[in-house]
Coordinates of C-alpha atoms in Angstrom, one line a residue:
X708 CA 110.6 100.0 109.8
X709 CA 107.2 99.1 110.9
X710 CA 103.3 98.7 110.1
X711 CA 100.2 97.4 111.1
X712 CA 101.8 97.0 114.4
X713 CA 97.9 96.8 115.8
X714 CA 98.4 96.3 119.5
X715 CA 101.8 94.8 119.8
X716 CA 103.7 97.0 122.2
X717 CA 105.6 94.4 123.5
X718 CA 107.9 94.2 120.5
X719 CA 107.3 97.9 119.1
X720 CA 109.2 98.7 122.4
X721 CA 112.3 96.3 121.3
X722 CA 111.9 97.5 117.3
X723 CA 114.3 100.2 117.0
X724 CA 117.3 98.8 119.3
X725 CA 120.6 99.0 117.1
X726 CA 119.0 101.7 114.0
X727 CA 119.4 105.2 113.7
X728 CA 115.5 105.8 113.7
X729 CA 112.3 103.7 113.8
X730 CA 109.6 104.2 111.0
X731 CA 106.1 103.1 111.3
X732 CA 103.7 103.4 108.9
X733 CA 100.8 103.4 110.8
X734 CA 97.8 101.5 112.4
X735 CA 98.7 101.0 115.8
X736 CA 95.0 100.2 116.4
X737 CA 93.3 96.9 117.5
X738 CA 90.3 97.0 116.8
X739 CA 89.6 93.1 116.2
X740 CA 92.5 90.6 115.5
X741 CA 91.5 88.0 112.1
X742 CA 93.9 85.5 113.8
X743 CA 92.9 85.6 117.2
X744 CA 89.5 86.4 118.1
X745 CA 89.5 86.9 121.4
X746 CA 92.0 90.7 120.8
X747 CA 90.9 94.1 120.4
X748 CA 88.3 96.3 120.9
X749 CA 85.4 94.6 119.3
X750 CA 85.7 91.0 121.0
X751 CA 86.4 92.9 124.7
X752 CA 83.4 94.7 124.4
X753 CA 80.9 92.3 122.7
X754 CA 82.8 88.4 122.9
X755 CA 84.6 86.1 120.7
X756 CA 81.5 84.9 119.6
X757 CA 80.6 87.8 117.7
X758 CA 84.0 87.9 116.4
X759 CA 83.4 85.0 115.0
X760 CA 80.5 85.8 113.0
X761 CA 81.8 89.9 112.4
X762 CA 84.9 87.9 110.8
X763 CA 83.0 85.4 109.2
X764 CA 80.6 88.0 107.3
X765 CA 83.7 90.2 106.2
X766 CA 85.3 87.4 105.2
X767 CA 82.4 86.2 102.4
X768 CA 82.6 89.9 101.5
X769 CA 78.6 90.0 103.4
X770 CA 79.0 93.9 104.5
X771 CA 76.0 94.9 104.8
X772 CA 75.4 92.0 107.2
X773 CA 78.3 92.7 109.1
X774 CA 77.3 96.3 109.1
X775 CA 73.6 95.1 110.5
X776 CA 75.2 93.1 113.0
X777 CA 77.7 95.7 114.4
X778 CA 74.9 98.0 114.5
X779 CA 72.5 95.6 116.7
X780 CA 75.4 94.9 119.0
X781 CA 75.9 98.5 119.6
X782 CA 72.1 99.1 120.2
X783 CA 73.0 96.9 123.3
X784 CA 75.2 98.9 125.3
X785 CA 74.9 101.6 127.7
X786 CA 76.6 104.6 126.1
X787 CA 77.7 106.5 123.1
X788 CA 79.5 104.1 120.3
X789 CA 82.0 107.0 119.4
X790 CA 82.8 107.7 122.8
X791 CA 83.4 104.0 123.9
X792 CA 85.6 104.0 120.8
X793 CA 87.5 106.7 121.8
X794 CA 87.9 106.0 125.0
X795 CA 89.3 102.2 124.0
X796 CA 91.5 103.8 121.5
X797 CA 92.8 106.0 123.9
X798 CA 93.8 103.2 126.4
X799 CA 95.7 101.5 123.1
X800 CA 97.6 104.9 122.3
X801 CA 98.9 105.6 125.8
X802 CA 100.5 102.3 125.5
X803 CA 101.5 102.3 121.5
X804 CA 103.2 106.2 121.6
X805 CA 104.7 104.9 125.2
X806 CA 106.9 102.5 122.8
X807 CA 108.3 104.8 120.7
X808 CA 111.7 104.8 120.6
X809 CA 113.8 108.4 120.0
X810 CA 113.7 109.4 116.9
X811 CA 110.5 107.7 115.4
X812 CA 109.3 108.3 112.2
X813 CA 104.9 107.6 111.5
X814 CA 102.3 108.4 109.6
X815 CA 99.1 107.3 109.9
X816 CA 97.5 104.0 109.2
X817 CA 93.1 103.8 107.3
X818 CA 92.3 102.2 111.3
X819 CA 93.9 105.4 113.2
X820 CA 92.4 108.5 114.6
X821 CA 94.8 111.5 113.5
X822 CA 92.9 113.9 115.9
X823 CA 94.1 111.8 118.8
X824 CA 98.1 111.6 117.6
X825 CA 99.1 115.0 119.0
X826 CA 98.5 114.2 122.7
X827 CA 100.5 110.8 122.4
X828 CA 103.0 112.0 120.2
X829 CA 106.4 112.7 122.2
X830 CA 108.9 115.1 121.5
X831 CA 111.2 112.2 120.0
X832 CA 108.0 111.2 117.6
X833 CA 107.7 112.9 114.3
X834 CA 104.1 112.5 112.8
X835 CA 104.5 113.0 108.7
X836 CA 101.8 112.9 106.1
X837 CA 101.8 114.0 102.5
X838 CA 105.3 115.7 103.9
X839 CA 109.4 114.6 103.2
X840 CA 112.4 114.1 105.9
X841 CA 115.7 114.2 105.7
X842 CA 116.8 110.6 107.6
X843 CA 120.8 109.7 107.5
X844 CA 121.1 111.9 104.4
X845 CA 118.5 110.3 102.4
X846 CA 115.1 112.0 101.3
X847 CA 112.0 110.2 102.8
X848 CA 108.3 110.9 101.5
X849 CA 105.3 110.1 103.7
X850 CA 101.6 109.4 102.7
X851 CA 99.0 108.1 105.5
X852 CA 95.3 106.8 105.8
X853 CA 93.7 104.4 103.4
X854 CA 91.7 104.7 100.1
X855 CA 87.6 104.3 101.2
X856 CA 85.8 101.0 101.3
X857 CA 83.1 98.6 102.1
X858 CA 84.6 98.5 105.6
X859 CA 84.5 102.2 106.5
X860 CA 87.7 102.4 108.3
X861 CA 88.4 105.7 110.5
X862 CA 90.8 107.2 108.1
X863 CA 89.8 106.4 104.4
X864 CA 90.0 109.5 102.0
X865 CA 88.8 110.3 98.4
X866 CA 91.4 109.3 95.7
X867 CA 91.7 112.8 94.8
X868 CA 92.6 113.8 98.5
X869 CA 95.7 111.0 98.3
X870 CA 96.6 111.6 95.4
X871 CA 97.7 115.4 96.4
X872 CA 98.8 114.3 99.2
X873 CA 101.5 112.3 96.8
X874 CA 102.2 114.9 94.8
X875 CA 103.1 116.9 97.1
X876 CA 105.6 114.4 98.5
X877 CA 107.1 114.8 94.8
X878 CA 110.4 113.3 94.4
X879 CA 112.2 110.9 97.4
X880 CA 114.9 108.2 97.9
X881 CA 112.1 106.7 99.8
X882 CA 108.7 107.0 99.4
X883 CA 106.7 105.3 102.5
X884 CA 103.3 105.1 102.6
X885 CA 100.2 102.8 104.7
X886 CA 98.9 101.3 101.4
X887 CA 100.9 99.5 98.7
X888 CA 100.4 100.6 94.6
X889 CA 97.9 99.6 93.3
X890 CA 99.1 95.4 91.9
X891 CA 97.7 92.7 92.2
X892 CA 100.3 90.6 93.3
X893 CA 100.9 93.5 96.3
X894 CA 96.9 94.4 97.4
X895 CA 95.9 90.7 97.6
X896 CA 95.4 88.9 101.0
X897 CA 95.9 85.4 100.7
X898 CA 94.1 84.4 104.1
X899 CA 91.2 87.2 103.9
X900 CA 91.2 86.1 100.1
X901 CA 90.4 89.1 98.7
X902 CA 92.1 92.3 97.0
X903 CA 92.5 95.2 99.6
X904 CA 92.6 98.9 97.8
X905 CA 95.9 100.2 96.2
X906 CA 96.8 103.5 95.3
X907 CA 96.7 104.2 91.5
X908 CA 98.3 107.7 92.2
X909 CA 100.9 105.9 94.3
X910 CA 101.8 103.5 91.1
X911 CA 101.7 106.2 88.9
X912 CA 104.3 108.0 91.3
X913 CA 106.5 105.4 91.2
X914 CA 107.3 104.9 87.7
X915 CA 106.9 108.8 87.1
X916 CA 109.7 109.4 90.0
X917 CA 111.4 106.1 90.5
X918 CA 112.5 106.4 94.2
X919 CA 114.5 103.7 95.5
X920 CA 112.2 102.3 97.5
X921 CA 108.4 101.9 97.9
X922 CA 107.7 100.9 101.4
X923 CA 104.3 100.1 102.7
X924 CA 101.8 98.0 105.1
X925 CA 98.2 97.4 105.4
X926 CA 97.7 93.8 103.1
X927 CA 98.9 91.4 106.2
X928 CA 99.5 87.9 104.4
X929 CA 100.0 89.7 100.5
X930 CA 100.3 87.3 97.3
X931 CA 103.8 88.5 97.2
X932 CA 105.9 90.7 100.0
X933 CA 108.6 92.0 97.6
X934 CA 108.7 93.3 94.2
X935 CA 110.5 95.5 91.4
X936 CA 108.9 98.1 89.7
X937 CA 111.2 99.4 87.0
X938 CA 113.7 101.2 89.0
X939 CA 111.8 100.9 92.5
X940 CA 112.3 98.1 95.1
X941 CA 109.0 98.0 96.6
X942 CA 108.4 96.1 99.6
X943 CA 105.4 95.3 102.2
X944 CA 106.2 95.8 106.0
X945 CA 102.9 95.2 107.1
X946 CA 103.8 91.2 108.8
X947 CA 104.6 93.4 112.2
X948 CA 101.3 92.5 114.7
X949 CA 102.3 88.7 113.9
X950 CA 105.7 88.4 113.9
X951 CA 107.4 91.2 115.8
X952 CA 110.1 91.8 113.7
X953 CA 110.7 94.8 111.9
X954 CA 112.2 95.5 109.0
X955 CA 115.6 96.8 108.1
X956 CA 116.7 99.2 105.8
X957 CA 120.2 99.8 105.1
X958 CA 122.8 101.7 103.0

C-alpha cells in the first residue's frame, strides 16, 4: 500500500515484492518537492530560487502571492503553460505506470491528471474511483482526487461530487481513499503547519459503515499517522516519496 509516491520510481518499482497486490492511492506527480527544492516540475523549469520563495509564500498561507508569482514566471517562457505541464507530466507517468507491479491497485491523487491515466495504465494496473474490488476475498472501496482549495490542485472536486462518489462505494472491508476524514489530528501537517482538507462525507462514512480499515495519503508529516474511529482502524500511507517504504496490510 502506497501514496503520495510523487516521483519516486526507484522504490515504487521494489514496493510490491512479496504481496499479492500493490495499492496506491494516488499522486504520482512531482510537481515541486517541500523537502528538496531543487525536484519536480516547477524548480526544473524556473530554479530553486523560485522554489524557494513559491514554498515560502505557501507556507505563510500568502496565495494570492504565490499565485502572482507563478503567474509572472510563466509570462516568461516560450510556450503554452498547459502544454509544458502536460508534456512534463507525461515524462513522470511513462516512468511512474512503468513501475507498476502486476496486479496494482490506484486511484487517483488532487495533483494527478485522470485524462492522462488510460495511456499509462497496463493491463496489470486497475484504475478505481468511486468503485469496489474484490482483493484476497476482502471487499475494497476506492475514492480519488482531493476536496478544492487555495492551491488549485489538478483534481480537486465539489463536496457534493465526493461525497457520491462515497456513497456509491457503500459498504467495504476497506475503504481507501487519497484524502483522510475530516480530524484534526489526521488533516494536520506538522512541517507545512497547517490543516490540509478532509472529507466530512468520508467521516460520516466511516462511522455510518464501519469498515475495517480507512486507508489514506495526501497530509505527508500528519499530527498523528494512526488512529481508531469506533470500529475503524484508520491509517495514513501518505510518508511514501520520503521514505520508500510501503505499507503492509495483512490478514
Amino acid at each position: 500500500m502506497v501514496s503520495d509516491v510523487h516521483g519516486n520510481a526507484r522504490d515504487l518499482a521494489r514496493s510490491g515484492e512479496g504481496a499479492d497486490a500493490l495499492i496506491c492511492l494516488g499522486d504520482l506527480v512531482l510537481f515541486l518537492d517541500y523537502a528538496d527544492h531543487t525536484r519536480g516540475i516547477f524548480p526544473e523549469l524556473f530554479g530553486e530560487e523560485n522554489a524557494d520563495r513559491l514554498v515560502e509564500l505557501r507556507t505563510a498561507r500568502r496565495f494570492e502571492e504565490a499565485r502572482a508569482l507563478g503567474a509572472r514566471l510563466w509570462d516568461s517562457v516560450a510556450g503554452d503553460r498547459a502544454t509544458l505541464i502536460e508534456k512534463a507530466v507525461r515524462k513522470q507517468y511513462a516512468e511512474m505506470f512503468a513501475a507498476f507491479p502486476t496486479p496494482t491497485y490506484a486511484t487517483y491523487g488532487n495533483v494527478d491528471m485522470p485524462t492522462l491515466w488510460p495511456e499509462y495504465a497496463a493491463p496489470g494496473t486497475t484504475v478505481l474511483d468511486g468503485q469496489r474490488v474484490e482483493i484476497g476475498g476482502r471487499t475494497f472501496g476506492f475514492v480519488g482526487g482531493g476536496l478544492r482549495t487555495p492551491m488549485r490542485t489538478p483534481y480537486e472536486i465539489s463536496d457534493e461530487e465526493y461525497a457520491a462518489k462515497i456513497e456509491a462505494v457503500g459498504e467495504v472491508d476497506v475503504l481507501c481513499t487519497h484524502i483522510p476524514p475530516e480530524v484534526p489530528e489526521l488533516v494536520y501537517d506538522t512541517v507545512a503547519r497547517r490543516f490540509e482538507r478532509g472529507s466530512r462525507a468520508l467521516l460520516d462514512a466511516i462511522r455510518r459503515t464501519r469498515p475495517r480499515y480507512s486507508l489514506f495519503g495526501h497530509v505527508h508529516q500528519p499530527l498523528v499517522r494512526r488512529m481508531r474511529i469506533g470500529a475503524t482502524e484508520c491509517v495514513n500511507v501518505g510518508h511514501f516519496a520520503g521514505t520508500g517504504k510501503p505499507w503492509a496490510l495483512e490478514w
